[in-house]
mmCIF file of N, CA and C in Angstrom:
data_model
loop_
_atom_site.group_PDB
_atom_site.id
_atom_site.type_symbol
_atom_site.label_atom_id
_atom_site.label_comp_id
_atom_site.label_asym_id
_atom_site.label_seq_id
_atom_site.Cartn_x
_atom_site.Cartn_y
_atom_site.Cartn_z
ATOM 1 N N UNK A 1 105.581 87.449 117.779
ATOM 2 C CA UNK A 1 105.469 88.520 118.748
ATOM 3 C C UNK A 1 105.902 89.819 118.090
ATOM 4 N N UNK A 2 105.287 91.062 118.468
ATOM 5 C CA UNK A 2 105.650 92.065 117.951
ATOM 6 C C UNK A 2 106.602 92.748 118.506
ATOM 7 N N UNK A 3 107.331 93.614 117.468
ATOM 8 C CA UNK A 3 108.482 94.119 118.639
ATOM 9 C C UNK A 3 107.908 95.429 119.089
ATOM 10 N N UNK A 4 109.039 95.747 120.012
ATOM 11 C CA UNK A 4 108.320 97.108 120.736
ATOM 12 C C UNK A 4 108.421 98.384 119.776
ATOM 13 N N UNK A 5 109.194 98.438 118.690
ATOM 14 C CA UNK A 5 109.397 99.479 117.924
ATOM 15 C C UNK A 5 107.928 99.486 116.725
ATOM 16 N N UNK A 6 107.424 98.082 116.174
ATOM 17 C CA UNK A 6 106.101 98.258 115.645
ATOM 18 C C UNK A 6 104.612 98.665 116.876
ATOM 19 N N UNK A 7 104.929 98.158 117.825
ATOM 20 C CA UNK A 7 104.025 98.910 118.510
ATOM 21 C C UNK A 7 103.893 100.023 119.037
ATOM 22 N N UNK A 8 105.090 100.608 119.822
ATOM 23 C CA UNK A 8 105.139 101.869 119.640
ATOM 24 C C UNK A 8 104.766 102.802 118.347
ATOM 25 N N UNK A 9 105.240 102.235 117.252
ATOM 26 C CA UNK A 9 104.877 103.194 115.891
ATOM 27 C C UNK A 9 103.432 102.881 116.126
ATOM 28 N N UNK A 10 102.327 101.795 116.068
ATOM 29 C CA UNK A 10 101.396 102.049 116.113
ATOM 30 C C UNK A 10 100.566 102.280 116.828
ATOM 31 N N UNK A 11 101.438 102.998 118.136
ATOM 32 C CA UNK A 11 100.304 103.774 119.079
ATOM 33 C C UNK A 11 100.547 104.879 118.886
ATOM 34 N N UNK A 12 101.232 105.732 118.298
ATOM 35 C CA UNK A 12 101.909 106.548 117.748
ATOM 36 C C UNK A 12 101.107 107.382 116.159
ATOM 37 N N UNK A 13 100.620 108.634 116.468
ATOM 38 C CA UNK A 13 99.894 109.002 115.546
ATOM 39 C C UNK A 13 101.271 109.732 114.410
ATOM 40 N N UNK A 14 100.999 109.441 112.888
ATOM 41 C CA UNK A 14 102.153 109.827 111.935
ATOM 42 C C UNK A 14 101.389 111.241 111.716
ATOM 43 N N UNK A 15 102.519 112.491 111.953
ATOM 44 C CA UNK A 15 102.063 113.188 111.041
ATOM 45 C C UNK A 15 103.103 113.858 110.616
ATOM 46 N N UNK A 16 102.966 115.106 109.369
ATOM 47 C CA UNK A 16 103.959 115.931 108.735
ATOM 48 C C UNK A 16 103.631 117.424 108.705
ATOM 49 N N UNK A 17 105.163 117.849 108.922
ATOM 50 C CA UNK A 17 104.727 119.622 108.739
ATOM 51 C C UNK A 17 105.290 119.860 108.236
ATOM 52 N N UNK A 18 104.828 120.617 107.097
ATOM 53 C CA UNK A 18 104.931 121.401 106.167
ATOM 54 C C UNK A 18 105.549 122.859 106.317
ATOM 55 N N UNK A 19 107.031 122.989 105.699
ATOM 56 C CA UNK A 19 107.587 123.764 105.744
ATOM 57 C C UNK A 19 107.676 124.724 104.748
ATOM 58 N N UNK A 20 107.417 125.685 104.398
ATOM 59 C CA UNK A 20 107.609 126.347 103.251
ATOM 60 C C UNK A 20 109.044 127.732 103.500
ATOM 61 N N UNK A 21 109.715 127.539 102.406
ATOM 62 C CA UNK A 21 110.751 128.812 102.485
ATOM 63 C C UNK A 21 109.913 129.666 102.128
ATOM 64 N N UNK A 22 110.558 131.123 102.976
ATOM 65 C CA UNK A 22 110.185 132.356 102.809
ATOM 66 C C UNK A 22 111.057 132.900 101.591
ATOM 67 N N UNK A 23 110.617 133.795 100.687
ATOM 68 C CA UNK A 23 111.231 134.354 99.618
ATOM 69 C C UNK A 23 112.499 135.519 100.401
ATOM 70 N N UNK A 24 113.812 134.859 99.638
ATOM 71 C CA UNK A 24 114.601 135.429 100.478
ATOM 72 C C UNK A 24 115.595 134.639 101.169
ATOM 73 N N UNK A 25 114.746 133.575 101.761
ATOM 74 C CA UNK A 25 115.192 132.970 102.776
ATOM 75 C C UNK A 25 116.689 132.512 102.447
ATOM 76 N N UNK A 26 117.215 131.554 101.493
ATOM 77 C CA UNK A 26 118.643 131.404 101.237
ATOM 78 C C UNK A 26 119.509 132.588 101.033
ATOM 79 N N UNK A 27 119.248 133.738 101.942
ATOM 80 C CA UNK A 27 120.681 134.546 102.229
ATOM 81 C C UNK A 27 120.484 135.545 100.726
ATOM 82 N N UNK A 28 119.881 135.701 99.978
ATOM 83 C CA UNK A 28 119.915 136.653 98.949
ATOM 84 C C UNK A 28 118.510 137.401 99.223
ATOM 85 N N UNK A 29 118.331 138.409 98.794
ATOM 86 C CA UNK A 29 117.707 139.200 98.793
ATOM 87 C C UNK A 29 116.555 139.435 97.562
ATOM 88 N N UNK A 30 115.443 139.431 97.555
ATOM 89 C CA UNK A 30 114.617 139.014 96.469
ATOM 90 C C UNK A 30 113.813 140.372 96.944
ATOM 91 N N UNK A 31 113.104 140.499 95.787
ATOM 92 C CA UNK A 31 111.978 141.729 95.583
ATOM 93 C C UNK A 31 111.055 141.736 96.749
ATOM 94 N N UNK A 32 110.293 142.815 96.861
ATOM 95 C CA UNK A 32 109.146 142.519 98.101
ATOM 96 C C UNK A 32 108.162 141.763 97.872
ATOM 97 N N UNK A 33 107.695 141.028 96.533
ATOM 98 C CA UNK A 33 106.704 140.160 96.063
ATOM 99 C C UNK A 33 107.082 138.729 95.951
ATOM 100 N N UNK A 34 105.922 138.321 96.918
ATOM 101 C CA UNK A 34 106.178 136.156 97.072
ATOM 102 C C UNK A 34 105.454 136.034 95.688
ATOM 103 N N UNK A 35 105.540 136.583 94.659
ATOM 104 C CA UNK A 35 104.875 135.891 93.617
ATOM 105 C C UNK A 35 105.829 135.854 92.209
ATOM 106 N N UNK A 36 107.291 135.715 92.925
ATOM 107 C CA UNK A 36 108.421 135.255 91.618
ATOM 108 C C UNK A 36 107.943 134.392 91.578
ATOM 109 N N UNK A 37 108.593 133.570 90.342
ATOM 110 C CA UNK A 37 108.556 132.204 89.588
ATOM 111 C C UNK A 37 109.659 131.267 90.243
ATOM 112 N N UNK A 38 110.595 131.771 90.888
ATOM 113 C CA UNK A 38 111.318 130.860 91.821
ATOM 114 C C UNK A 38 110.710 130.497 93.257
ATOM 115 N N UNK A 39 109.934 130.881 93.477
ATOM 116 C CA UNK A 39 109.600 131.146 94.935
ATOM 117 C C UNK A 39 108.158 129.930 94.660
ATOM 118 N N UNK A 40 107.362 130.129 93.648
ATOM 119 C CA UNK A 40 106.510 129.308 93.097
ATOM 120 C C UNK A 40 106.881 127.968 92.800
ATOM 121 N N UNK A 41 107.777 127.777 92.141
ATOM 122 C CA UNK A 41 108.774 126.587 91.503
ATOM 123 C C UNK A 41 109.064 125.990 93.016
ATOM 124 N N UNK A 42 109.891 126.407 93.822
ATOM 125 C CA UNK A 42 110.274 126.130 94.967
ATOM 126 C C UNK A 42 109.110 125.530 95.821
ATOM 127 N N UNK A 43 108.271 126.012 96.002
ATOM 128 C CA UNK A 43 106.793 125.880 96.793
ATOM 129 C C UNK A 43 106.217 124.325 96.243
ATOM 130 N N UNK A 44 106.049 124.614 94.805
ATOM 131 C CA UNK A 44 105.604 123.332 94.179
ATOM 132 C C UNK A 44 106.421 122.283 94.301
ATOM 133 N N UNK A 45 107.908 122.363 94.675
ATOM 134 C CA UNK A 45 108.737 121.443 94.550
ATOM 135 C C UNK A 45 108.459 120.465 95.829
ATOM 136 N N UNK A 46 108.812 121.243 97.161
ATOM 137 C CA UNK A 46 108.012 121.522 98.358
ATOM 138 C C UNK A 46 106.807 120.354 98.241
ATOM 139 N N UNK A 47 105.863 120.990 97.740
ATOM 140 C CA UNK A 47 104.410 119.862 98.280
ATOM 141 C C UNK A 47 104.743 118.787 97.252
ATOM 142 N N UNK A 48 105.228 118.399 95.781
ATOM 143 C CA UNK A 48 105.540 117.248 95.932
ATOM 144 C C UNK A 48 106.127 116.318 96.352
ATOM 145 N N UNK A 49 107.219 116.962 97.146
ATOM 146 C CA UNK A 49 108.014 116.095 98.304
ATOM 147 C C UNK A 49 107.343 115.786 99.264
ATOM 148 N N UNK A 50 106.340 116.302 99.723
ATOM 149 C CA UNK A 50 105.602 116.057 101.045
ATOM 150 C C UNK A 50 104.459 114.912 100.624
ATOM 151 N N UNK A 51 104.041 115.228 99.053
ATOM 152 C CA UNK A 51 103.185 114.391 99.010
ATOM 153 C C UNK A 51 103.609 112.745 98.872
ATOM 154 N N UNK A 52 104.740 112.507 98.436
ATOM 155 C CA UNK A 52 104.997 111.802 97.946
ATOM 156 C C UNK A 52 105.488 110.260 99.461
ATOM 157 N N UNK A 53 106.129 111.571 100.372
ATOM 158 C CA UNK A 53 106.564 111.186 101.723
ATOM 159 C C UNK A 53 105.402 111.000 101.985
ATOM 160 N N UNK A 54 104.520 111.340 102.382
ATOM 161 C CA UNK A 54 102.694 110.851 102.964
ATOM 162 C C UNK A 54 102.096 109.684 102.169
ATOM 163 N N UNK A 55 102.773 109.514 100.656
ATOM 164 C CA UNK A 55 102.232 108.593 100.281
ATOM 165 C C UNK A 55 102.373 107.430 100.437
ATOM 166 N N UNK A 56 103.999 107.143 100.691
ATOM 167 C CA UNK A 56 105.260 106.158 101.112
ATOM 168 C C UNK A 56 104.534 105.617 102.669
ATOM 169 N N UNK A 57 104.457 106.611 103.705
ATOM 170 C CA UNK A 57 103.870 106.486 104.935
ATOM 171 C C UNK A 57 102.606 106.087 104.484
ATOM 172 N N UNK A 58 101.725 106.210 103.945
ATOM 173 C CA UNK A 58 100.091 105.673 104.337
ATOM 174 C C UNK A 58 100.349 104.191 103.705
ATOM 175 N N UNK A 59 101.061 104.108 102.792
ATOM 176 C CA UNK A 59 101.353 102.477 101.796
ATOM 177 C C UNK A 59 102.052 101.875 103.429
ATOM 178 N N UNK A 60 102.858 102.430 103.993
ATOM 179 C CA UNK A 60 103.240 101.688 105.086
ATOM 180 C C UNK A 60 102.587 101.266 106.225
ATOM 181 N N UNK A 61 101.337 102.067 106.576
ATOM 182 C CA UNK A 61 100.490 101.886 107.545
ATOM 183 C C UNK A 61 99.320 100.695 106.881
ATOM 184 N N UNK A 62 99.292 101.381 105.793
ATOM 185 C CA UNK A 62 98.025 99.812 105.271
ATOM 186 C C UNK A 62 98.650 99.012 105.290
ATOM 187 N N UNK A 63 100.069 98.665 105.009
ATOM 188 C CA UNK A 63 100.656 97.241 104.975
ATOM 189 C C UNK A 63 100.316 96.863 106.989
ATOM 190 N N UNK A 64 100.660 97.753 107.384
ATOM 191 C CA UNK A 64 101.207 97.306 108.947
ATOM 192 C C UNK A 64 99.613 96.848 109.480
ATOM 193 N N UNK A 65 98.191 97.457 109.149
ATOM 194 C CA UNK A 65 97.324 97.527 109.396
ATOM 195 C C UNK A 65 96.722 96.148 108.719
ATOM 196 N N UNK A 66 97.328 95.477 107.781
ATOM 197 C CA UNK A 66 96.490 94.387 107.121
ATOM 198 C C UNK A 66 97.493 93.295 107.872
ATOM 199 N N UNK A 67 98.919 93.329 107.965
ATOM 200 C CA UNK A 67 99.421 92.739 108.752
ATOM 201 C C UNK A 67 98.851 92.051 110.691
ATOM 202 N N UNK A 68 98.445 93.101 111.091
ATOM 203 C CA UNK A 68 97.744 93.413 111.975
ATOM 204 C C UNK A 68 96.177 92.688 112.206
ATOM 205 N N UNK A 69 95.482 92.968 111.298
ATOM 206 C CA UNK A 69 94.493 91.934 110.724
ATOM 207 C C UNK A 69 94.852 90.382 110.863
ATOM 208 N N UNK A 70 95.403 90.160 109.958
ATOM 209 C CA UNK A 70 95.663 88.670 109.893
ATOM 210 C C UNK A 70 96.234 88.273 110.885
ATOM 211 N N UNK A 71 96.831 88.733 112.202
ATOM 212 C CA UNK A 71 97.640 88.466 113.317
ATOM 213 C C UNK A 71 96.228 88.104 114.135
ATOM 214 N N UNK A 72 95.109 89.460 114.079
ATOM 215 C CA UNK A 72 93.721 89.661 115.120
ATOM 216 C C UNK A 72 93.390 88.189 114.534
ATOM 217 N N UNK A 73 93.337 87.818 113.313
ATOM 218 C CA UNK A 73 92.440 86.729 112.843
ATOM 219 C C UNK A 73 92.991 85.411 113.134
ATOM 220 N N UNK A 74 94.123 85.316 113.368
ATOM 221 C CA UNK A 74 94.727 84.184 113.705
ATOM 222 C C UNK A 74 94.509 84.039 115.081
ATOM 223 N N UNK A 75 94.546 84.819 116.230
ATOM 224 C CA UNK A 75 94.175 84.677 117.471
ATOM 225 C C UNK A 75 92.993 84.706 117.471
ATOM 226 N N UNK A 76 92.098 85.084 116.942
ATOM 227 C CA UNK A 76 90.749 84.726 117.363
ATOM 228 C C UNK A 76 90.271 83.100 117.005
ATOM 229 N N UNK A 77 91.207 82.982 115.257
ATOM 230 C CA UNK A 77 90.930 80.983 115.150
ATOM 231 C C UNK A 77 91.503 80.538 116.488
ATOM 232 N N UNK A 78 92.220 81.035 116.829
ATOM 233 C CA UNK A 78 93.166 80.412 118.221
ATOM 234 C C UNK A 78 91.972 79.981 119.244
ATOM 235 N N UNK A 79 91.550 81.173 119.579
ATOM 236 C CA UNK A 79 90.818 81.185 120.807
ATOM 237 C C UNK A 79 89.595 80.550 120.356
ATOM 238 N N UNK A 80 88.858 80.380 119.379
ATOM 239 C CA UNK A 80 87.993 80.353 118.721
ATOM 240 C C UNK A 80 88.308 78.408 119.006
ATOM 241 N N UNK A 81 89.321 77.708 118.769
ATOM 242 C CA UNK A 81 89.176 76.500 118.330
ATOM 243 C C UNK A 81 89.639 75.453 119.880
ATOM 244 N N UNK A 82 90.329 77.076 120.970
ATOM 245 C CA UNK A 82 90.549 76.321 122.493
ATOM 246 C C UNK A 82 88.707 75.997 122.976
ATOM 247 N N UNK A 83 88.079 76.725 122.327
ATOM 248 C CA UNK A 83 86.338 75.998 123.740
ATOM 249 C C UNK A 83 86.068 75.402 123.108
#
């Protein structure tokens, strides 16, 4: 039986938002141009964290989704072998 916390997650659409710091933003004061090399560095640092978190999550949904499968397939031999 499934518990209520995997089903809830999978009625439950995953998604992520993407936050980006504003140049500046940690309390110091930076030039009027978003095109330092810290602000860049930072940004890039940024989407590989996000990507990496989305990647972790989709490896988790195909597991839960093939899991899921073989559960559909076992109840259908089920029902399949009661007529």
């Amino acid at each position: 039986m499934l518990s209520r916390s995997v089903v809830r997650t999978l009625r439950s659409p995953v998604t992520a938002i993407r936050m980006y710091s504003e140049a500046g933003s940690t309390g110091t004061t930076r030039g009027g141009t978003s095109d330092d090399t810290f602000t860049k560095r930072e940004k890039a640092s940024e989407d590989w964290f996000i990507k990496q978190h989305e990647k972790e999550q989709l490896e988790h949904l195909k597991k839960q989704i093939s899991e899921q499968s073989k559960r559909i397939e076992h109840l259908e031999n089920k029902v399949k072998g009661n007529n």
